Amino acid sequence: MLQPALPARLVDRPALTATLDAAAAHKVVVVTAGPGWGKTTSVAAWAATRRAAWLDAADVSLERLSRGLLRALRQRLPRLPAELITTTAQGAETVAALICGLLDVHLDEPLVLVVDDADAVRGESARLLEALCRTSPDRFGLVLLTRGALAFDPGPAAEVVARELAFSEQEIAALVDGDAGEVLARTGGWPAAVCHGELTEEVAASALAAEPERNQDLVRAIALLGRVSTALCVALGFSDVRETLAGLAQRGLVTGPDWRVLEPVANLLRQDGLEDEEIRLKAAVFCERTGAHADALAHLVAVRRWDLVARLLLRRDEQIVAGGDADAVLTALEQLEIDDSRLYLVWGFALQHKGDWLGALHCYEQAGEHTVRSSWRRGQLHALAGQTGQAVEVFERTVFDDLASLDEVRLLSLAVRWFRVTGRIERAEELAERCAESAKRCGGHAAFAWSSRAFGVLAGFGGDRVAFEMHYGRAADRARRAGCRMLELTIRCERARFLADEFGPEQALAEVDELLVLGRQAGLTGHEQDCRGVRALAAVRLGRFDDALRDAGTCPRNLVVKAEAHRRRGEPGQAQAFLDEALVLPGADPLVRATLARVVAGEDVSAARTLAEEAVATSQVLQVREVPALLARGWVAVLAGDRETARADAATARSLAGRRGDRAGLADALQLAAATSADGPALLAEAAMVWRAAGDPVGAATAELALARSTGAETTSFENELRAHGVRTDVLMADVLGVGTRRRARIAVRTLGGFQVLRDGVPVPAASWQSKKARDLLKILAANRGRAVPRPQLVELLWPDDRSDRTANRLSVLLSTLRAVLSVPGLPADAEPLVADRDTVSLDLSFVDLDVAGFLDAASIALVADRRGDPAAASLLTDADELYLGEFLAEEPYEQWAVQVREEVSARYTAVLRALVRLVRDPDLQVGYLIRMLELDRYDESAHVRLVRALRAAGRHGEARRRYQVYLEQMRDIGVRPAEPDLFGAKGSEVLRAG
């Protein structure tokens, strides 16, 4: 027969073509799919570009098949004889041998024979095709199209099945006008359903009817349940299910390995009515036995077996909720008649995990009883809400049974934390011992896991890392051996929080990543918010602030984490906003007050000292907060000038942090000690090493910057590193950089757009200078921006031609004059705007507002924000632009020390303007920035071109044409051919030629 005609509208299918090409590398290809899957059309389209013959095997007699085969081959090999010189009575092997012989003689290039309906052949005809598959020449290939199993063995063959014939979403989009994604979901890519929607049910019914009754029952069961495993099919009573499912998948009725029925077939079955209580109940039993508790609940709800639903919820509500299916629990409960008060505990637990804590509390109250099962749920809710005192009250009202239970052990373990947090340390220790006794009486790995966790909590709060690791390690191991994945996740997540908070943030991150994977593998998601909170906390401790803010999300428990990220980035306003919110929550953590004290100290030292004292007092109860509370009080004391308190707090914090293995706390304690010690540089160097060992590059760079500032060394590299992390280095807060900033400078030195010195906003009179050299000295120091300048270098710059010994005395006189100029009444006794020792001289920018330093810092921060894609970049760039008031010391055009800084300022300002041009959308604003760029460099070609385009975009065409001519002339002046010579067409070209 001739190859089938192709439809008029044929979509290109490169993926299917590649699949068939790969399969055709084999001698035999078997294409298996049910009706409507487009086997014939797809293979015909593929064969149309190849040397192929086509045979319809629907007529199964050997004689007719052999004649049809010969006619099909003659379409491609016309020199073949019209008739075989034999009779079919001699058998299929003889016919096959003759055809193979003819092919050996006449076949000079590859040929593919496509056999349609190959599953229809039987008997001798089947033996003929089998013989051709096995004995035909190497250049001869066969593609067998079939709806089911073949009646013969084709030998080694490549297989193409229904799922590979399905349309993709992109292919569907080329065929239909509607939403391709919706069509794909509705049809499963079944070609007949996609192309002939009105015939879908007919095609589906035909495909299903072609299956044996046992297969039809299996398909109905899968359609009823939605998605099943092979094991569930076996549990439902279907035998030989693996082979059956594989065959159904080949024919396109189901897809696997999580088996589901193709949507058109499932839709047809749903119309006929699918519900089968026996199947649902068997599935529910299987699902509960295998841990798929939410699926078990869904099956029971579907057949409205409310008695079984209630029993399942009382047994498995924790697992269902932890798997992320609290909504399913609530939906089921809304349809139940509550005749068992224990179901209110289930209801409350589901509401608690949905965030409806008031609703949960109401349900717990309706439960009425104060059993251990009720109390651990109520107490846990109060503790999560920050009402740890009320959790303790719930525990005290609990009625304990004589018989030990896992619920009792759990309640006692949770209560250890509640009593420890509220400062009742001896009672917490007593409850831990009681928990251990109860675990022994109860027995089982889960009970011992809760008991070990209780002792781990005590060790964690007490800062005993060795005991902490031992007890939490035992708890996790016991939970694992109990086979209780949810308990294992709970214990390990709690352990990770302790690690992130004090002992080892890197270890905490690794733990959390593993927990997220384990939870998802087990279908448990209830712990994920806690895991993200732990990850945020660890990220802050490691200086990864963007990661921390992303992971912290909107959970109230993470407010202080977000505040700490902003504090360490030098953003006190944003930090305070989160801390103010956290402060009003019940049972606020001492860390909230400690962090807030450090944030507000720059504006209100008195309020900061009050907050710090409160933090230290409350940390005596919550000992895990002792180190941050002491550090907060110490840093605030430094700003207040109370060096004795700062020194004492530094020593205590240093001792505690070292004993507990808290490397971040130790590093900050060393920095605090450096602020009050003559050994400051050595302590800062040690702090940098500790930060680095803790894996915190921001902490290390901060300590190194503080060290460089204290010794007068180069600070640029450290400042750039911190800016790359988004950290501001000039913010007045209670930390190692903030104490150097001190208070708002009362002395201002202006170098941009003209030189001027102001004291409390009033310009210094000319008579105060006494000599021009004093002004020159201040300019040189300003050019060095706080860096120490050696005295010999100053002498060389001020008196380049004077080699006498008098220059040293002259410099001393100038320093006295300059010190008088920079003096302001009321400065602290240790305030020295001009720092001079025997070797070097510098300006202390803690007391001097130097505009060039402020501009360069602001510009760097803005440009880093721009490179990071920070939404605040445009605002920061605008602020930097406003700080630029003109060239640096324009009155010193030839002094090399001034020229270098002038070029740095100009380059930085150009970068700011270029970024603003890119970010702003208003053409008029762009014009202003571009004109300023050209004032800095009139030969900046890209600025010229963008200016012309911006003017045209603003509708200022005359100005644009004038600027265009300026552009061409400037390029001509330096002998450069313009990159854009035709912005105004021919006239522009004329101007160019005229030059």
Short mmCIF file of C-alpha atoms in Angstrom, two decimals, residues 128-382:
data_model
loop_
_atom_site.label_atom_id
_atom_site.label_comp_id
_atom_site.label_asym_id
_atom_site.label_seq_id
_atom_site.Cartn_x
_atom_site.Cartn_y
_atom_site.Cartn_z
CA LEU A 128 6.85 -14.27 8.09
CA LEU A 129 7.28 -10.95 9.91
CA GLU A 130 9.32 -12.65 12.63
CA ALA A 131 11.63 -14.17 10.05
CA LEU A 132 12.06 -10.79 8.31
CA CYS A 133 12.92 -9.17 11.65
CA ARG A 134 15.60 -11.76 12.33
CA THR A 135 17.10 -12.61 8.89
CA SER A 136 16.66 -9.62 6.56
CA PRO A 137 19.77 -7.75 5.33
CA ASP A 138 21.46 -5.16 7.55
CA ARG A 139 20.31 -2.30 5.29
CA PHE A 140 16.69 -3.31 5.78
CA GLY A 141 14.86 -2.06 8.88
CA LEU A 142 11.31 -2.57 10.16
CA VAL A 143 9.03 -0.26 12.12
CA LEU A 144 6.09 -2.19 13.61
CA LEU A 145 3.01 -0.18 14.64
CA THR A 146 0.85 -1.96 17.21
CA ARG A 147 -1.92 -1.33 19.75
CA GLY A 148 -0.86 -4.16 22.01
CA ALA A 149 1.36 -7.20 22.33
CA LEU A 150 2.67 -8.78 19.13
CA ALA A 151 1.85 -12.40 18.25
CA PHE A 152 5.50 -13.01 17.36
CA ASP A 153 8.95 -12.29 18.76
CA PRO A 154 10.66 -9.53 16.78
CA GLY A 155 13.96 -10.12 18.54
CA PRO A 156 16.05 -7.22 19.89
CA ALA A 157 13.99 -4.08 19.23
CA ALA A 158 13.78 -0.43 20.23
CA GLU A 159 10.48 0.62 21.78
CA VAL A 160 8.50 3.83 21.34
CA VAL A 161 5.40 4.07 23.55
CA ALA A 162 2.40 6.34 24.01
CA ARG A 163 4.01 8.88 26.34
CA GLU A 164 6.60 9.65 23.62
CA LEU A 165 3.82 10.26 21.10
CA ALA A 166 2.03 12.76 23.38
CA PHE A 167 1.96 16.41 22.34
CA SER A 168 4.03 18.85 24.38
CA GLU A 169 2.61 22.17 25.54
CA GLN A 170 4.54 23.96 22.79
CA GLU A 171 3.15 21.61 20.13
CA ILE A 172 -0.37 22.04 21.49
CA ALA A 173 0.04 25.83 21.28
CA ALA A 174 0.75 25.48 17.54
CA LEU A 175 -2.45 23.47 17.07
CA VAL A 176 -5.13 25.11 19.23
CA ASP A 177 -6.19 28.66 19.95
CA GLY A 178 -6.89 28.24 23.68
CA ASP A 179 -4.61 27.97 26.70
CA ALA A 180 -2.11 25.25 25.75
CA GLY A 181 -1.28 24.50 29.38
CA GLU A 182 -4.92 23.96 30.25
CA VAL A 183 -5.41 21.74 27.19
CA LEU A 184 -2.36 19.68 28.16
CA ALA A 185 -3.70 19.21 31.69
CA ARG A 186 -7.12 18.19 30.36
CA THR A 187 -5.90 15.78 27.68
CA GLY A 188 -2.50 14.56 28.86
CA GLY A 189 -1.21 15.40 25.37
CA TRP A 190 -3.29 12.60 23.81
CA PRO A 191 -3.25 13.61 20.13
CA ALA A 192 -6.84 12.56 19.40
CA ALA A 193 -8.13 14.50 22.41
CA VAL A 194 -6.10 17.57 21.44
CA CYS A 195 -7.07 17.63 17.77
CA HIS A 196 -10.63 16.28 17.97
CA GLY A 197 -11.99 17.36 21.33
CA GLU A 198 -15.56 16.45 20.43
CA LEU A 199 -14.51 12.85 19.77
CA THR A 200 -12.43 12.46 22.95
CA GLU A 201 -15.00 10.38 24.86
CA GLU A 202 -15.55 8.11 21.89
CA VAL A 203 -11.80 7.51 21.47
CA ALA A 204 -11.35 6.98 25.23
CA ALA A 205 -14.22 4.51 25.35
CA SER A 206 -12.76 2.61 22.40
CA ALA A 207 -9.33 2.42 24.04
CA LEU A 208 -10.79 1.22 27.34
CA ALA A 209 -13.11 -1.32 25.68
CA ALA A 210 -10.13 -2.92 23.94
CA GLU A 211 -8.73 -3.95 27.35
CA PRO A 212 -9.60 -7.17 29.23
CA GLU A 213 -12.15 -6.74 32.02
CA ARG A 214 -9.49 -7.21 34.72
CA ASN A 215 -7.48 -4.36 33.20
CA GLN A 216 -10.59 -2.18 33.04
CA ASP A 217 -11.21 -2.78 36.76
CA LEU A 218 -7.63 -1.75 37.52
CA VAL A 219 -7.99 1.43 35.46
CA ARG A 220 -11.24 2.26 37.29
CA ALA A 221 -9.56 1.77 40.68
CA ILE A 222 -6.65 4.03 39.73
CA ALA A 223 -9.05 6.68 38.38
CA LEU A 224 -11.03 6.53 41.62
CA LEU A 225 -7.97 6.95 43.87
CA GLY A 226 -6.28 9.53 41.64
CA ARG A 227 -2.67 8.45 42.00
CA VAL A 228 -1.43 5.08 43.21
CA SER A 229 1.74 3.07 43.69
CA THR A 230 2.33 -0.43 42.40
CA ALA A 231 2.26 -1.67 46.01
CA LEU A 232 -1.18 -0.13 46.57
CA CYS A 233 -2.50 -1.87 43.45
CA VAL A 234 -1.27 -5.17 44.89
CA ALA A 235 -2.95 -4.33 48.23
CA LEU A 236 -6.20 -3.74 46.35
CA GLY A 237 -6.07 -7.35 45.14
CA PHE A 238 -4.76 -7.03 41.57
CA SER A 239 -2.29 -9.74 40.57
CA ASP A 240 0.51 -9.53 37.98
CA VAL A 241 0.12 -5.80 38.34
CA ARG A 242 3.63 -4.79 37.30
CA GLU A 243 3.27 -6.27 33.81
CA THR A 244 -0.31 -5.02 33.52
CA LEU A 245 0.61 -1.44 34.43
CA ALA A 246 3.55 -1.47 32.04
CA GLY A 247 1.25 -2.60 29.20
CA LEU A 248 -1.39 0.01 30.05
CA ALA A 249 1.30 2.67 30.05
CA GLN A 250 2.59 1.53 26.66
CA ARG A 251 -0.91 1.85 25.24
CA GLY A 252 -1.38 5.30 26.78
CA LEU A 253 -4.13 4.60 29.33
CA VAL A 254 -2.00 5.30 32.43
CA THR A 255 1.25 7.09 33.23
CA GLY A 256 3.74 6.17 35.93
CA PRO A 257 5.66 5.47 38.06
CA ASP A 258 3.13 7.10 40.43
CA TRP A 259 0.35 5.64 38.39
CA ARG A 260 -2.57 7.76 37.28
CA VAL A 261 -5.14 7.42 34.53
CA LEU A 262 -4.89 9.68 31.52
CA GLU A 263 -7.34 12.53 32.04
CA PRO A 264 -9.71 11.86 29.08
CA VAL A 265 -10.16 8.25 30.23
CA ALA A 266 -10.54 9.29 33.90
CA ASN A 267 -13.12 11.88 32.89
CA LEU A 268 -15.10 9.24 30.98
CA LEU A 269 -15.07 6.94 33.99
CA ARG A 270 -16.12 9.71 36.38
CA GLN A 271 -19.20 10.33 34.23
CA ASP A 272 -20.18 6.68 34.69
CA GLY A 273 -19.82 6.95 38.49
CA LEU A 274 -16.64 5.68 40.09
CA GLU A 275 -17.19 5.56 43.85
CA ASP A 276 -16.40 2.20 45.43
CA GLU A 277 -16.34 2.08 49.24
CA GLU A 278 -14.47 -1.21 49.39
CA ILE A 279 -11.63 0.14 47.25
CA ARG A 280 -11.45 3.34 49.31
CA LEU A 281 -11.33 1.49 52.63
CA LYS A 282 -8.60 -0.86 51.43
CA ALA A 283 -6.64 2.14 50.19
CA ALA A 284 -7.08 3.95 53.52
CA VAL A 285 -5.72 0.97 55.46
CA PHE A 286 -2.75 0.69 53.11
CA CYS A 287 -2.00 4.44 53.25
CA GLU A 288 -2.05 4.59 57.04
CA ARG A 289 0.16 1.52 57.25
CA THR A 290 2.71 3.08 54.88
CA GLY A 291 2.70 6.54 56.50
CA ALA A 292 0.54 8.34 53.90
CA HIS A 293 -1.86 9.46 56.63
CA ALA A 294 -3.29 12.44 54.74
CA ASP A 295 -4.20 10.17 51.81
CA ALA A 296 -5.86 7.75 54.23
CA LEU A 297 -7.91 10.65 55.61
CA ALA A 298 -8.94 11.73 52.11
CA HIS A 299 -10.15 8.23 51.24
CA LEU A 300 -12.23 7.94 54.42
CA VAL A 301 -13.75 11.40 53.94
CA ALA A 302 -14.63 10.53 50.32
CA VAL A 303 -16.84 7.62 51.45
CA ARG A 304 -18.11 9.61 54.48
CA ARG A 305 -17.04 7.04 57.05
CA TRP A 306 -17.01 9.60 59.83
CA ASP A 307 -16.47 7.02 62.58
CA LEU A 308 -13.25 5.91 60.92
CA VAL A 309 -12.28 9.53 60.20
CA ALA A 310 -12.53 10.40 63.91
CA ARG A 311 -10.42 7.41 64.94
CA LEU A 312 -7.78 8.22 62.34
CA LEU A 313 -7.56 11.85 63.46
CA LEU A 314 -7.15 10.86 67.11
CA ARG A 315 -4.33 8.50 66.13
CA ARG A 316 -2.54 10.44 63.40
CA ASP A 317 -3.38 14.16 63.55
CA GLU A 318 0.22 15.13 64.36
CA GLN A 319 1.60 13.33 61.33
CA ILE A 320 -1.07 14.73 58.99
CA VAL A 321 -0.53 18.30 60.18
CA ALA A 322 3.26 17.96 60.07
CA GLY A 323 2.94 16.81 56.47
CA GLY A 324 1.41 20.17 55.57
CA ASP A 325 -2.21 18.97 55.46
CA ALA A 326 -3.75 20.95 58.33
CA ASP A 327 -6.45 22.17 55.93
CA ALA A 328 -7.53 18.57 55.26
CA VAL A 329 -7.86 17.97 59.00
CA LEU A 330 -9.95 21.13 59.44
CA THR A 331 -12.18 20.27 56.48
CA ALA A 332 -12.82 16.79 57.89
CA LEU A 333 -13.58 18.14 61.37
CA GLU A 334 -16.09 20.63 60.00
CA GLN A 335 -18.13 17.71 58.66
CA LEU A 336 -17.93 15.65 61.86
CA GLU A 337 -20.33 15.64 64.76
CA ILE A 338 -17.96 16.19 67.69
CA ASP A 339 -18.98 13.63 70.29
CA ASP A 340 -15.47 13.13 71.69
CA SER A 341 -13.86 16.13 73.43
CA ARG A 342 -10.44 14.87 72.38
CA LEU A 343 -11.26 15.95 68.82
CA TYR A 344 -11.08 19.57 70.01
CA LEU A 345 -7.40 18.93 70.73
CA VAL A 346 -7.03 17.78 67.14
CA TRP A 347 -8.89 20.85 65.90
CA GLY A 348 -6.77 23.19 68.01
CA PHE A 349 -3.54 21.55 66.88
CA ALA A 350 -4.48 22.06 63.21
CA LEU A 351 -5.45 25.71 63.82
CA GLN A 352 -2.19 26.27 65.71
CA HIS A 353 -0.17 25.12 62.72
CA LYS A 354 -2.22 27.37 60.43
CA GLY A 355 -1.24 30.37 62.58
CA ASP A 356 -4.68 30.86 64.14
CA TRP A 357 -3.45 30.80 67.73
CA LEU A 358 -6.59 32.36 69.23
CA GLY A 359 -8.76 29.79 67.49
CA ALA A 360 -6.46 27.02 68.67
CA LEU A 361 -6.63 28.24 72.27
CA HIS A 362 -10.43 28.34 72.08
CA CYS A 363 -10.47 24.71 70.88
CA TYR A 364 -8.11 23.62 73.65
CA GLU A 365 -10.40 25.26 76.20
CA GLN A 366 -13.39 23.39 74.73
CA ALA A 367 -11.50 20.14 75.24
CA GLY A 368 -11.86 20.94 78.94
CA GLU A 369 -9.57 18.30 80.31
CA HIS A 370 -6.07 18.86 81.72
CA THR A 371 -4.56 15.57 80.70
CA VAL A 372 -0.93 15.27 79.66
CA ARG A 373 -2.01 15.05 76.00
CA SER A 374 -3.94 18.29 76.32
CA SER A 375 -1.29 20.07 78.38
CA TRP A 376 1.68 19.59 76.08
CA ARG A 377 -0.34 21.02 73.20
CA ARG A 378 -1.61 24.00 75.18
CA GLY A 379 1.76 24.68 76.73
CA GLN A 380 3.52 24.46 73.39
CA LEU A 381 1.07 27.01 71.95
CA HIS A 382 1.69 29.46 74.81
#
